[in-house]
XYZ file of C-alpha atoms in Angstrom:
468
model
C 0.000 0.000 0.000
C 1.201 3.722 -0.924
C 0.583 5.638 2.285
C -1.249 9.252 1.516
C 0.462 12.172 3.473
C -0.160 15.454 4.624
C -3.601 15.132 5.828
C -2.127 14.197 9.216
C -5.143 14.151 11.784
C -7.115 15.495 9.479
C -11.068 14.256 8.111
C -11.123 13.584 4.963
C -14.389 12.322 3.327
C -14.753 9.264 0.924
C -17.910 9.052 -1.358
C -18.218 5.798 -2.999
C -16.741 2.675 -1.292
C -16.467 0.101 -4.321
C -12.724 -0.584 -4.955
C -11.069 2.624 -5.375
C -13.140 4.351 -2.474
C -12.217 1.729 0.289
C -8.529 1.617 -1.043
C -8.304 5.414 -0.739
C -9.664 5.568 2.678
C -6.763 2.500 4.366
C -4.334 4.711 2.562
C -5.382 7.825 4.107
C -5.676 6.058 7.127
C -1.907 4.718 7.194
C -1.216 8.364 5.993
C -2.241 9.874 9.430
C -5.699 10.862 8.074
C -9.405 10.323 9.563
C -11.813 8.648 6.725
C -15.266 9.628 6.920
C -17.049 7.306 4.480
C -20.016 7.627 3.004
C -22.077 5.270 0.071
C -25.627 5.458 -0.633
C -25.507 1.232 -1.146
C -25.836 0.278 2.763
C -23.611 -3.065 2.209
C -21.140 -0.902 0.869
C -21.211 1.487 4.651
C -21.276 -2.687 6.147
C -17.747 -3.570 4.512
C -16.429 -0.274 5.666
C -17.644 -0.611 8.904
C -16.213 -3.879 9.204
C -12.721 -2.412 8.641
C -13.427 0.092 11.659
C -13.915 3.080 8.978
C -16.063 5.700 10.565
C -19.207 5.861 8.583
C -21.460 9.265 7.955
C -23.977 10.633 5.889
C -22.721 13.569 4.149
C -25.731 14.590 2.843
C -26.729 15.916 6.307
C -26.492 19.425 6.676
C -23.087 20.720 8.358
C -21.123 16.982 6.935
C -18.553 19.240 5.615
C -17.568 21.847 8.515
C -14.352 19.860 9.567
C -13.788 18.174 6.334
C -10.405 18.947 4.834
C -10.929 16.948 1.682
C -13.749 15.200 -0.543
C -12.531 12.107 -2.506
C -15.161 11.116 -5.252
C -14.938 7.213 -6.663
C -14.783 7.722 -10.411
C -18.346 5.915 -11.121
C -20.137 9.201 -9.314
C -20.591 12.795 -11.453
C -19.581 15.610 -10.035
C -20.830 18.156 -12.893
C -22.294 16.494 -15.714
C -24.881 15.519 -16.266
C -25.691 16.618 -12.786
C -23.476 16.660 -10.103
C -24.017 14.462 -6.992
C -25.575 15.974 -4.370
C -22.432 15.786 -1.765
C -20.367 16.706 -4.429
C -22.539 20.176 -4.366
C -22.350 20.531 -0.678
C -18.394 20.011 -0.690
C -18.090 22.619 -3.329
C -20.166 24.953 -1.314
C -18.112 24.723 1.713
C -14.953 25.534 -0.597
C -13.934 21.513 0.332
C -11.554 20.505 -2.791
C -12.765 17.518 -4.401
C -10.106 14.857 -5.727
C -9.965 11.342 -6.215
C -7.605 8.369 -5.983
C -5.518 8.999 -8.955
C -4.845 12.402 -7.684
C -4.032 11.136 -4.274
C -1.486 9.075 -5.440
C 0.251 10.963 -7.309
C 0.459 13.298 -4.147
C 1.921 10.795 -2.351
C 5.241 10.272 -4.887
C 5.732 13.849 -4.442
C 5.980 13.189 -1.075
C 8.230 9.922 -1.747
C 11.683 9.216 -0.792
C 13.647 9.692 -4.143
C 16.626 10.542 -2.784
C 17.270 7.100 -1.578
C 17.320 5.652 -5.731
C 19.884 5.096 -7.929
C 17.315 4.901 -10.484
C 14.553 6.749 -10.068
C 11.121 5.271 -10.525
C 8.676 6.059 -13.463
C 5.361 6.178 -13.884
C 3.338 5.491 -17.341
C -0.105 6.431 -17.893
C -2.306 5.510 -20.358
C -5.677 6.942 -21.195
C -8.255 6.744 -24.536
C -11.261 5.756 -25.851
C -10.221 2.116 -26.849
C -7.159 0.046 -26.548
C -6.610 1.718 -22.610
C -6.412 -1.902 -21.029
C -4.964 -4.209 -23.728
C -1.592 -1.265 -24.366
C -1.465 -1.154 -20.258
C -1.682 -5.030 -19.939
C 1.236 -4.822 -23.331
C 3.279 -2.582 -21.467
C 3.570 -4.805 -18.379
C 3.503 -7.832 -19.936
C 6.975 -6.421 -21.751
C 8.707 -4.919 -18.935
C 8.237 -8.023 -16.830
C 8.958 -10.241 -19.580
C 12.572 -8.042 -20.073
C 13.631 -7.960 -16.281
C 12.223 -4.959 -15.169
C 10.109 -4.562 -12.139
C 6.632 -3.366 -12.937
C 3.263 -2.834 -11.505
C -0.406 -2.699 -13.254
C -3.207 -0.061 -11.243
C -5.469 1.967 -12.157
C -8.109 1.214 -14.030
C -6.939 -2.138 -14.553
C -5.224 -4.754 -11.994
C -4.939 -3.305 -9.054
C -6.159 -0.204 -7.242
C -3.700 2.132 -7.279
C -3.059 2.688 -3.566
C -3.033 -0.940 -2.961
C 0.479 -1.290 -4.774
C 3.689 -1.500 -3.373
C 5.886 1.646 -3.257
C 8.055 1.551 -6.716
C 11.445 0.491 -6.048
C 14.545 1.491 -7.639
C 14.419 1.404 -11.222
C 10.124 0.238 -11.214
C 8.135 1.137 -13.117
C 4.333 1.787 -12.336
C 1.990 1.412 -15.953
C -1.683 3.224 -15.105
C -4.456 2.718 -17.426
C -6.627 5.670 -16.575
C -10.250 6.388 -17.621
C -11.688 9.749 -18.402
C -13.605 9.578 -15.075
C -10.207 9.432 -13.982
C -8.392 11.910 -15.109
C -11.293 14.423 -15.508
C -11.138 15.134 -11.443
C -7.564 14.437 -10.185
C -5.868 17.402 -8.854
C -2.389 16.283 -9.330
C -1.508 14.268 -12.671
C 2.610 13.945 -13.510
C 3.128 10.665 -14.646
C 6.660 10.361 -16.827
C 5.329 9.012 -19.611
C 1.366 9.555 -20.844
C -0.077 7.829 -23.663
C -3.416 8.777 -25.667
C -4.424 5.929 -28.125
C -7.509 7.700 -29.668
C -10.673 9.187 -29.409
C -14.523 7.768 -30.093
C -17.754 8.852 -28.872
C -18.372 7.640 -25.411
C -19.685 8.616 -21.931
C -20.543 11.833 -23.732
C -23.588 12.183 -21.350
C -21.043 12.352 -18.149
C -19.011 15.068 -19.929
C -21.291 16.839 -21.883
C -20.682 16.266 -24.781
C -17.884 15.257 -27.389
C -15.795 18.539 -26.026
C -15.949 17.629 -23.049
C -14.789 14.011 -23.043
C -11.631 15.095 -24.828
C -10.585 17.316 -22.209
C -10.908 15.361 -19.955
C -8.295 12.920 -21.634
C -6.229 16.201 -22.249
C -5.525 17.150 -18.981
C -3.236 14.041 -18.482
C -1.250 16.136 -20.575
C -1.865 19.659 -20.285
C -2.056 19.099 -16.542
C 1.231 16.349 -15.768
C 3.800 17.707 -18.229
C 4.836 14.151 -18.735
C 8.813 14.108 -19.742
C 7.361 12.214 -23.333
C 3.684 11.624 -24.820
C 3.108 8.856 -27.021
C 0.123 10.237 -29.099
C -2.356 8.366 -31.491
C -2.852 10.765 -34.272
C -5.587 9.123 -36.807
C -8.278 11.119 -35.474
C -8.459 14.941 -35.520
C -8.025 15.519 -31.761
C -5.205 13.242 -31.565
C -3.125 15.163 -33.911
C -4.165 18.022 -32.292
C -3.212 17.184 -29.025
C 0.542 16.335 -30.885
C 0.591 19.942 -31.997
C -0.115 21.640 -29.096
C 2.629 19.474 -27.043
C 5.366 19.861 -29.560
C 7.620 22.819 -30.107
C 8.383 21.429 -33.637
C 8.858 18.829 -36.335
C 11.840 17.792 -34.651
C 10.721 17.622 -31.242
C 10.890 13.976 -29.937
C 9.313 14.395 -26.806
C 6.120 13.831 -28.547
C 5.789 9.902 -30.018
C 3.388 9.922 -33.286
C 1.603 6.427 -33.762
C -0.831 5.489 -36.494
C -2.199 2.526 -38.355
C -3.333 4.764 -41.059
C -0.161 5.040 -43.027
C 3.191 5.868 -42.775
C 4.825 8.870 -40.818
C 7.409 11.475 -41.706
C 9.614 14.136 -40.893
C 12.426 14.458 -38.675
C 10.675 13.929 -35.244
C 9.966 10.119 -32.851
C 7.413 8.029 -35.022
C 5.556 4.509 -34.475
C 3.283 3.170 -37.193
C 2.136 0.074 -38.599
C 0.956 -0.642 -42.286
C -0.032 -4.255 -43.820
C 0.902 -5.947 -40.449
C 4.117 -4.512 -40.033
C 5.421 -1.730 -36.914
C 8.028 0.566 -38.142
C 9.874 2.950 -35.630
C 11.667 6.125 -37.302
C 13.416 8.871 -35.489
C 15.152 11.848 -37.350
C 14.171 10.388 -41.200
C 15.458 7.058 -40.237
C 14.179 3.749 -39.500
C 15.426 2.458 -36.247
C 13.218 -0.402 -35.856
C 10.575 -3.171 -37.269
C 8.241 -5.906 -35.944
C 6.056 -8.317 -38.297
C 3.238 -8.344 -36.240
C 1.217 -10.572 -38.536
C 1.739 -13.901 -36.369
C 1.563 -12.683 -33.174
C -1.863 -14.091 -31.958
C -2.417 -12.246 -29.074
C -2.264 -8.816 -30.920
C -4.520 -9.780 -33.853
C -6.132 -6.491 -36.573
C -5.362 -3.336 -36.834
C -6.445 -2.096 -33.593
C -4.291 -4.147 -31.872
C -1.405 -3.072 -33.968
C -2.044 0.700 -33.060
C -1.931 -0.986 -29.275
C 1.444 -2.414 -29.899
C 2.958 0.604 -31.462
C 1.883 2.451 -28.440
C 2.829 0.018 -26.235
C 6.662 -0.452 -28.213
C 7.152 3.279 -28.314
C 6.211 3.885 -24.350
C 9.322 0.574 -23.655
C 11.538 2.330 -26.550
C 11.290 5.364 -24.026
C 12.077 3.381 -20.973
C 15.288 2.197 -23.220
C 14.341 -1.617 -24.169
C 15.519 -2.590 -27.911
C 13.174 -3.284 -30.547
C 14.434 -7.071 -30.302
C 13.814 -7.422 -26.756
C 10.323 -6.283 -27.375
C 9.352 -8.231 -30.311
C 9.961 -11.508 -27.939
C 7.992 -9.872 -25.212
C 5.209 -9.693 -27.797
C 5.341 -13.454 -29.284
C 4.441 -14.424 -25.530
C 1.579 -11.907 -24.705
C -1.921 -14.329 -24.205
C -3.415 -10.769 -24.742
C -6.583 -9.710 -22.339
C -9.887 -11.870 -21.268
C -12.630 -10.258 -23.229
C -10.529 -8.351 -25.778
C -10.128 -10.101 -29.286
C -9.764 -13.406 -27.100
C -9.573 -16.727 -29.137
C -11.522 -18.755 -26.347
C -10.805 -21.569 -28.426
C -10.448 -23.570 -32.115
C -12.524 -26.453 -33.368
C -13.597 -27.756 -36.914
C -11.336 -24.894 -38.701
C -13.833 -22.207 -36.841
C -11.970 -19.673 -34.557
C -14.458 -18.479 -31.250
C -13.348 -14.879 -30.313
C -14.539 -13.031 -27.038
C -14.153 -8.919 -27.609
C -16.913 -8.501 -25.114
C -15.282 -5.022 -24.218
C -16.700 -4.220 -27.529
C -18.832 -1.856 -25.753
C -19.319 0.586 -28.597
C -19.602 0.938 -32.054
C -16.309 1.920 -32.716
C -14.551 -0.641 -30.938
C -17.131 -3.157 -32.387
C -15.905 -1.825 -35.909
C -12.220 -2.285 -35.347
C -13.154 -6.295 -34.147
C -14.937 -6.618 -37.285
C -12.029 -5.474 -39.031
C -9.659 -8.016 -37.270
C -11.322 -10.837 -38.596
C -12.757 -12.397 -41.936
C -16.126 -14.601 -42.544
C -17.212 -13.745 -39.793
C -20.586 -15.335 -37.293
C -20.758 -11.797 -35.329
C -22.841 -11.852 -31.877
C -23.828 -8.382 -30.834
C -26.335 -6.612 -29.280
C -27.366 -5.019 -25.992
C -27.895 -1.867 -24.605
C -27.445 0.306 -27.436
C -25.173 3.726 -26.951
C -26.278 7.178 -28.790
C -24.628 7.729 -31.987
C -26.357 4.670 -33.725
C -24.564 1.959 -35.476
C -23.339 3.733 -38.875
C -20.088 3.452 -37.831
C -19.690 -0.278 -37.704
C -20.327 0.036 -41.781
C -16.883 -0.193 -42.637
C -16.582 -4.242 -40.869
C -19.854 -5.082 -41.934
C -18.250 -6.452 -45.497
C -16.376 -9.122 -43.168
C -20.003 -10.409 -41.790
C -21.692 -13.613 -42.931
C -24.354 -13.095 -40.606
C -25.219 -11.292 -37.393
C -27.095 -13.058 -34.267
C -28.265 -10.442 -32.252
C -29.102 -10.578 -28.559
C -30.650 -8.163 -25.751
C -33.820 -6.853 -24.647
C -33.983 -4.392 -27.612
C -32.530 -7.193 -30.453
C -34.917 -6.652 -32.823
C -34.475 -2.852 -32.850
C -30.690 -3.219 -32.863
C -31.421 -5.796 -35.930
C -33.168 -3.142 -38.015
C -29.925 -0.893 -37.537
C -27.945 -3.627 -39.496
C -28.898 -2.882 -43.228
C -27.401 -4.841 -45.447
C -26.661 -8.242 -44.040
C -28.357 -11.163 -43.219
C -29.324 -10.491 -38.971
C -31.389 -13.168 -37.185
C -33.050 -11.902 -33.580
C -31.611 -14.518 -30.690
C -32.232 -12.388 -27.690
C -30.324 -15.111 -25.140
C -26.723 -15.563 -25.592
C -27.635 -19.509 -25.647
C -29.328 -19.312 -28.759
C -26.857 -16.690 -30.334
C -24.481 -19.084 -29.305
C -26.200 -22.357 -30.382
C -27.401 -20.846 -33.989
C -23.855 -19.587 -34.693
C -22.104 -22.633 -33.698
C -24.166 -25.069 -36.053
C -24.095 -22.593 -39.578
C -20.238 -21.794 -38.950
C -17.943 -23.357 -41.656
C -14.039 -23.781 -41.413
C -12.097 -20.358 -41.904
C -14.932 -18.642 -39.771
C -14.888 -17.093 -36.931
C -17.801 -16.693 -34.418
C -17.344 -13.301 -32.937
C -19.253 -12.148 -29.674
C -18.421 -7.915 -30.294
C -21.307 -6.086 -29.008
C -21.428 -2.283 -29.783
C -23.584 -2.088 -26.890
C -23.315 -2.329 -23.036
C -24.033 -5.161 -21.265
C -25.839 -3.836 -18.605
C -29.916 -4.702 -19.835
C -29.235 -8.698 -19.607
C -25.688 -8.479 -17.556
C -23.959 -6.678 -14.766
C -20.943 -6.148 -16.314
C -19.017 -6.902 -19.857
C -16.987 -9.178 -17.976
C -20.578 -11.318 -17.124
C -21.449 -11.376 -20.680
C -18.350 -12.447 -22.159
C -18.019 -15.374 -19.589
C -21.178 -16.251 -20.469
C -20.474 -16.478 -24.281
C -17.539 -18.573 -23.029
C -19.073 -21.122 -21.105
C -21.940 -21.343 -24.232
C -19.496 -22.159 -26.784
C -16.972 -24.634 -24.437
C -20.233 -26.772 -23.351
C -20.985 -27.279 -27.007
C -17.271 -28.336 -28.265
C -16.659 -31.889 -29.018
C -14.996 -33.207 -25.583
C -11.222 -33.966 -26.080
């Protein structure tokens, strides 16, 4: 555990006590700090009770006249699109609000450095897509090379429940927009944006919103290098603004849109293959094609982020091109669950949204696609450009047949249950398919979480293989 200081004897609220909420309160606590915790779920107050936590509603009038500080679990708004109610009543008694992220980075200030002959770093990725699988790349490399790494955030585990970084470690963040949106301190040494869709635009109001919220792990942490995505718009305008010039190669460009040039750091991957060029030259290469846990071109823009954040933290291309034969790749993300009768089964529940969906369907050829579920504004025109790859679509949810009618074009049959999208698939595949659970939508109308949904697609298609 990273111990939070300077709030010595002090009361300092928590709202929210899921993960990150009771992890920032025992840190506080072994800071010197008083926790006040609050959660409207009353088993939620129950667990922190049970780990002696003083429990209070803070919606009572007067909660905040000794509170020094207001930490606000990421899942809660505090502006858009309306702000919590004790979130209000903190502002109004000029309380700062902050959250976990911002607390920890509080407490490296506060670190020992002075005792390290190589000083720790800390890597931070945020984006719309790719966050988890370029985090889980990232580690998985660093590890796999010798050096010692930790995986928080948003991902693995909370981030005040790590160890303290050692000498030389390195600490890899993935970090949401809910995330970075409220933390009042943000300095990681190396920040990473892999690009920008529609999403959660109701929490930020809007598509403005959302990408400032990314920005500020930028604009706000002067990270020492950014490792930018730039095939969107805001991507290469984020670039811009942190560069003083073509040259500049504190900024890392990375595309899977085509190649890169000019004279400054560059990452990008065309037909299958990553290509590293600094100053005009090419410095590096990976054929990415056979690396099975890093399959389409989404996952190649992952691994050129992920290759140009090690390249910073001085690994050679070689040494991570073998780190990358040996990554399994993430549960849930482009996952090949399994191979039977030539026909691949692939679990990308994280597919959450269109855009992600679309990048899947892009991955993959011939393919039995299983999606569906609670549908996200923006409608489905997006996935258009994988749709050529579909031989059919089974869709599921409480709203299938609506989502159906938003597939023009291909053949869409309404299954509702995963079971029967599951079943149907299963017996119409033929060898050199794939059956493809990708949603664009959330899971939360049949299941609790994405993780539910894809172990349920999982456990559908294993009980219907041939027993070995």
């Amino acid at each position: 555990m990273i111990p939070v200081p300077g709030f010595e004897n002090a009361r300092v609220a928590i709202l929210g006590l899921g993960r990150s909420g009771l992890s920032a309160a025992r840190a506080l606590r072994q800071g010197g700090a008083i926790p006040v915790c609050w959660d409207d779920n009353p088993e939620a107050r129950d667990r922190a009770a049970d780990q002696g936590f003083e429990v209070f509603d803070l919606r009572e009038g007067g909660a905040f006249d000794d509170i020094a500080r207001l930490i606000v679990s990421p899942g809660i708004p505090h502006l858009y699109p309306a702000p919590n109610p004790v979130v209000v009543a903190a502002q109004a008694a000029g309380v700062p609000v902050d959250n976990d992220i911002g607390l920890f980075f509080r407490a490296l200030a506060h670190a020992g450095w002075e005792a390290h002959d190589t000083l720790p770093r800390v890597v931070a990725v945020t984006g719309s897509n790719g966050k988890s699988t370029t985090s889980a790349l990232i580690h998985h490399v660093l590890e796999a090379s010798g050096r010692a790494a930790q995986l928080a955030g948003n991902i693995g585990r909370g981030v005040l429940d790590i160890d303290p970084p050692g000498d030389g470690g390195v600490v890899v963040l993935e970090l949401s927009s809910y995330q970075t949106e409220l933390a009042r301190a943000l300095t990681p040494d190396v920040a990473v944006f892999t690009n920008l869709s529609p999403d959660h635009l109701d929490r930020h109001g809007g598509m403005g919103g959302y990408f400032a919220a990314k920005r500020r792990l930028f604009a706000e942490g002067g990270p020492d290098r950014a490792v930018v995505g730039v095939d969107e718009p805001e991507g290469r305008f984020l670039a811009g603004q942190l560069s003083e010039g073509p040259g500049d190669d504190r900024v890392i460009r990375v595309s899977v849109a085509g190649k890169l040039g000019g004279p400054g750091w560059h990452v990008f991957a065309r037909k299958g293959f990553l290509s590293e060029y600094r100053k005009g030259r090419q410095a590096g290469s990976i054929d990415l094609r056979e690396i099975k846990g890093l399959p389409g071109a989404h996952n190649h823009q992952n691994a050129c982020a992920a290759y140009a954040v090690c390249r910073t933290l001085g690994l050679a291309p070689r040494v991570i091109e073998q780190a990358f034969h040996s990554f399994a790749g993430l549960p849930h993300r482009s996952q090949l669950i399994a191979e039977a009768g030539g026909v691949a089964y692939v679990n990308d529940s994280k597919a959450t949204n269109v855009d992600s969906a679309a990048k899947a369907l892009s991955a993959f050829r011939n393919i039995r696609w299983i999606c569906g579920g609670l549908q996200k504004d923006g409608g489905l025109e997006g996935l258009a450009p994988g749709l050529a790859n579909v031989a059919k679509a089974y869709v599921i949810g409480r709203e299938a047949a609506g989502f159906a009618l938003g597939l023009p074009g291909i053949e869409a049959e309404v299954c509702t249950e995963m079971s029967t999208a599951v079943e149907r698939a299963m017996a119409e595949a033929q060898p050199g398919e794939t059956v493809l659970l990708a949603p664009a939508a959330a899971s939360f109308d049949q299941y609790d979480n994405f993780e539910q949904r894809g172990v349920d697609f999982t456990q559908n298609v294993l009980a219907r293989l041939p027993q070995a």
